[in-house]
Amino acid sequence: EGRLILIAEDNPVNQKVALLQLTTLGFNGHAVANGQEAVDAIMSGTYDLVLMDCQMPEMDGFQATKTIRMGETQTGGRVPIIAMTAHAMDGDRERCISAGMDDYISKPVDAKKLQKVLNKWLKKSGEIERISLSSMPKKDPLGDEEVPQHTISEDPINIARLQRTCGNDVAKETLEVYVS
């Protein structure tokens, strides 16, 4: 009965993180590696929502969204499309919205922010409200304090932040994908 969410993301590590976060939140996910695959998946499948990376090979998220929206004018349906992008500069949200996307979430995707966006766009009679993130660590698992924001970009992989953001199991699986 879980909702099916399409993840359009070209980076395999980011795909794995998103799929694991969705599983943790009680959703089913399916990942594709570029915008054309996202368009094809939307045309051939039933998805409740799309998490769309903006920069992908072959067809970027902006063009994929425009193509999906053009197809929806013929079918009459509309799937929520949420931009997932590492760009968090002024004007990026507006660019995503003007391309036909419904909302915007910046990377790295925090599970609590993801839950909030999913609640907003998938809520039907309160059924999504039951999802709980109580299993997610609130503090840095390696110490008693939150990791200061300035340390996040200092190391190529901030394991403490990954564990705090995603939980230990998701962090372990993500690191395994990254190393491989």
Short mmCIF file of C-alpha atoms in Angstrom, two decimals:
data_model
loop_
_atom_site.label_atom_id
_atom_site.label_comp_id
_atom_site.label_asym_id
_atom_site.label_seq_id
_atom_site.Cartn_x
_atom_site.Cartn_y
_atom_site.Cartn_z
CA GLU A 1 0.00 0.00 0.00
CA GLY A 2 3.07 2.26 0.17
CA ARG A 3 3.24 5.23 -2.14
CA LEU A 4 5.53 4.87 -5.16
CA ILE A 5 8.05 7.65 -5.70
CA LEU A 6 10.25 8.06 -8.76
CA ILE A 7 13.79 9.30 -8.14
CA ALA A 8 15.48 10.85 -11.17
CA GLU A 9 19.14 11.11 -10.16
CA ASP A 10 22.29 10.27 -12.12
CA ASN A 11 24.61 9.73 -9.13
CA PRO A 12 24.37 6.12 -7.82
CA VAL A 13 25.29 7.14 -4.26
CA ASN A 14 22.59 9.82 -4.22
CA GLN A 15 20.12 7.29 -5.66
CA LYS A 16 20.91 4.85 -2.85
CA VAL A 17 20.59 7.53 -0.16
CA ALA A 18 17.22 8.66 -1.54
CA LEU A 19 15.90 5.09 -1.85
CA LEU A 20 16.98 4.26 1.70
CA GLN A 21 15.49 7.47 3.09
CA LEU A 22 12.19 6.72 1.34
CA THR A 23 12.18 3.17 2.72
CA THR A 24 12.85 4.53 6.22
CA LEU A 25 9.89 6.90 5.78
CA GLY A 26 7.59 4.08 4.62
CA PHE A 27 7.58 4.71 0.87
CA ASN A 28 8.51 2.63 -2.15
CA GLY A 29 11.04 4.14 -4.50
CA HIS A 30 12.26 3.51 -8.03
CA ALA A 31 15.38 5.22 -9.39
CA VAL A 32 16.27 6.25 -12.92
CA ALA A 33 19.55 7.83 -14.07
CA ASN A 34 18.48 10.68 -16.35
CA GLY A 35 15.63 12.91 -17.44
CA GLN A 36 14.67 10.82 -20.48
CA GLU A 37 14.32 7.73 -18.28
CA ALA A 38 12.18 9.81 -15.90
CA VAL A 39 9.88 10.87 -18.76
CA ASP A 40 9.61 7.26 -19.98
CA ALA A 41 8.89 6.00 -16.44
CA ILE A 42 6.17 8.60 -15.85
CA MET A 43 4.55 7.78 -19.20
CA SER A 44 4.58 4.03 -18.52
CA GLY A 45 4.05 3.78 -14.77
CA THR A 46 2.02 5.10 -11.91
CA TYR A 47 4.02 7.27 -9.55
CA ASP A 48 2.65 9.36 -6.73
CA LEU A 49 5.53 11.85 -6.81
CA VAL A 50 8.85 12.52 -8.57
CA LEU A 51 12.08 13.64 -6.89
CA MET A 52 13.90 15.26 -9.83
CA ASP A 53 17.58 16.10 -9.91
CA CYS A 54 18.09 19.23 -12.01
CA GLN A 55 21.46 18.40 -13.58
CA MET A 56 21.56 15.03 -15.34
CA PRO A 57 23.04 13.74 -18.60
CA GLU A 58 20.99 13.29 -21.80
CA MET A 59 18.03 15.33 -20.53
CA ASP A 60 18.22 17.54 -17.46
CA GLY A 61 15.50 17.81 -14.83
CA PHE A 62 14.15 21.08 -16.21
CA GLN A 63 13.57 19.67 -19.71
CA ALA A 64 12.23 16.40 -18.28
CA THR A 65 9.72 18.31 -16.17
CA LYS A 66 8.60 20.41 -19.16
CA THR A 67 8.17 17.22 -21.22
CA ILE A 68 6.18 15.52 -18.45
CA ARG A 69 3.96 18.59 -18.03
CA MET A 70 3.29 18.72 -21.79
CA GLY A 71 2.24 15.06 -21.69
CA GLU A 72 -0.05 15.74 -18.74
CA THR A 73 -1.98 18.35 -20.72
CA GLN A 74 -3.16 15.45 -22.88
CA THR A 75 -3.84 12.97 -20.07
CA GLY A 76 -5.32 15.43 -17.58
CA GLY A 77 -3.28 14.09 -14.66
CA ARG A 78 -0.58 15.85 -12.67
CA VAL A 79 2.16 14.22 -10.62
CA PRO A 80 3.96 16.39 -8.07
CA ILE A 81 7.57 16.97 -9.13
CA ILE A 82 10.01 18.04 -6.43
CA ALA A 83 13.38 19.43 -7.51
CA MET A 84 16.41 17.94 -5.75
CA THR A 85 19.44 20.06 -6.39
CA ALA A 86 22.79 20.92 -4.91
CA HIS A 87 22.28 24.49 -6.08
CA ALA A 88 20.87 26.61 -3.30
CA MET A 89 21.40 30.03 -4.80
CA ASP A 90 18.95 32.88 -5.20
CA GLY A 91 16.70 32.29 -8.16
CA ASP A 92 17.10 28.49 -8.27
CA ARG A 93 13.75 27.84 -6.61
CA GLU A 94 12.05 30.20 -9.04
CA ARG A 95 13.76 28.48 -11.99
CA CYS A 96 12.49 25.10 -10.76
CA ILE A 97 8.94 26.39 -10.30
CA SER A 98 8.92 28.10 -13.70
CA ALA A 99 10.00 24.79 -15.31
CA GLY A 100 6.84 23.19 -13.91
CA MET A 101 8.21 21.69 -10.71
CA ASP A 102 6.00 21.95 -7.64
CA ASP A 103 8.60 22.34 -4.92
CA TYR A 104 12.31 22.33 -4.19
CA ILE A 105 14.58 20.50 -1.75
CA SER A 106 18.33 21.08 -1.58
CA LYS A 107 21.02 18.41 -1.36
CA PRO A 108 22.21 16.85 0.76
CA VAL A 109 18.62 15.87 1.44
CA ASP A 110 17.83 15.83 5.13
CA ALA A 111 15.31 13.09 6.04
CA LYS A 112 13.19 15.46 8.14
CA LYS A 113 12.96 18.00 5.31
CA LEU A 114 12.16 15.18 2.89
CA GLN A 115 9.38 13.96 5.17
CA LYS A 116 7.96 17.48 5.37
CA VAL A 117 7.91 17.85 1.57
CA LEU A 118 6.36 14.40 1.11
CA ASN A 119 3.71 15.18 3.73
CA LYS A 120 2.88 18.42 1.94
CA TRP A 121 2.45 16.89 -1.51
CA LEU A 122 1.11 13.42 -0.71
CA LYS A 123 -1.25 14.13 2.16
CA LYS A 124 -4.64 12.52 1.68
CA SER A 125 -6.85 12.28 4.74
CA GLY A 126 -3.84 12.47 7.04
CA GLU A 127 -2.42 9.07 6.09
CA ILE A 128 1.16 10.32 5.78
CA GLU A 129 1.13 11.93 9.23
CA ARG A 130 1.73 8.53 10.85
CA ILE A 131 5.34 8.47 9.63
CA SER A 132 7.78 8.95 12.46
CA LEU A 133 11.43 9.85 12.42
CA SER A 134 11.92 8.98 16.08
CA SER A 135 14.49 6.37 15.05
CA MET A 136 16.65 9.08 13.47
CA PRO A 137 19.49 10.26 15.68
CA LYS A 138 19.06 13.83 16.90
CA LYS A 139 22.70 14.37 17.88
CA ASP A 140 26.06 13.54 16.42
CA PRO A 141 26.45 9.79 17.19
CA LEU A 142 30.18 10.31 17.78
CA GLY A 143 29.70 12.89 20.52
CA ASP A 144 27.23 14.85 22.59
CA GLU A 145 27.13 17.98 20.44
CA GLU A 146 25.66 18.79 17.08
CA VAL A 147 28.26 18.93 14.29
CA PRO A 148 28.93 22.61 13.56
CA GLN A 149 27.86 23.63 10.05
CA HIS A 150 31.35 24.91 9.17
CA THR A 151 32.82 21.40 9.41
CA ILE A 152 30.51 19.94 6.79
CA SER A 153 32.56 21.02 3.77
CA GLU A 154 35.97 20.39 5.30
CA ASP A 155 36.05 16.61 4.72
CA PRO A 156 35.03 14.87 1.50
CA ILE A 157 32.73 12.60 3.53
CA ASN A 158 31.26 13.79 6.80
CA ILE A 159 30.31 10.44 8.33
CA ALA A 160 28.90 11.99 11.51
CA ARG A 161 26.56 14.21 9.49
CA LEU A 162 25.54 11.30 7.27
CA GLN A 163 24.70 9.22 10.35
CA ARG A 164 22.83 12.12 11.93
CA THR A 165 20.90 12.91 8.77
CA CYS A 166 20.09 9.37 7.62
CA GLY A 167 20.58 7.05 10.59
CA ASN A 168 23.31 4.46 11.08
CA ASP A 169 21.89 1.76 8.76
CA VAL A 170 21.39 4.13 5.84
CA ALA A 171 24.83 5.68 6.42
CA LYS A 172 26.48 2.25 6.36
CA GLU A 173 24.78 1.22 3.12
CA THR A 174 25.52 4.57 1.52
CA LEU A 175 29.21 4.36 2.38
CA GLU A 176 29.34 0.83 0.96
CA VAL A 177 27.91 2.09 -2.36
CA TYR A 178 30.31 5.05 -2.34
CA VAL A 179 33.38 2.88 -1.71
CA SER A 180 32.40 0.38 -4.40
#
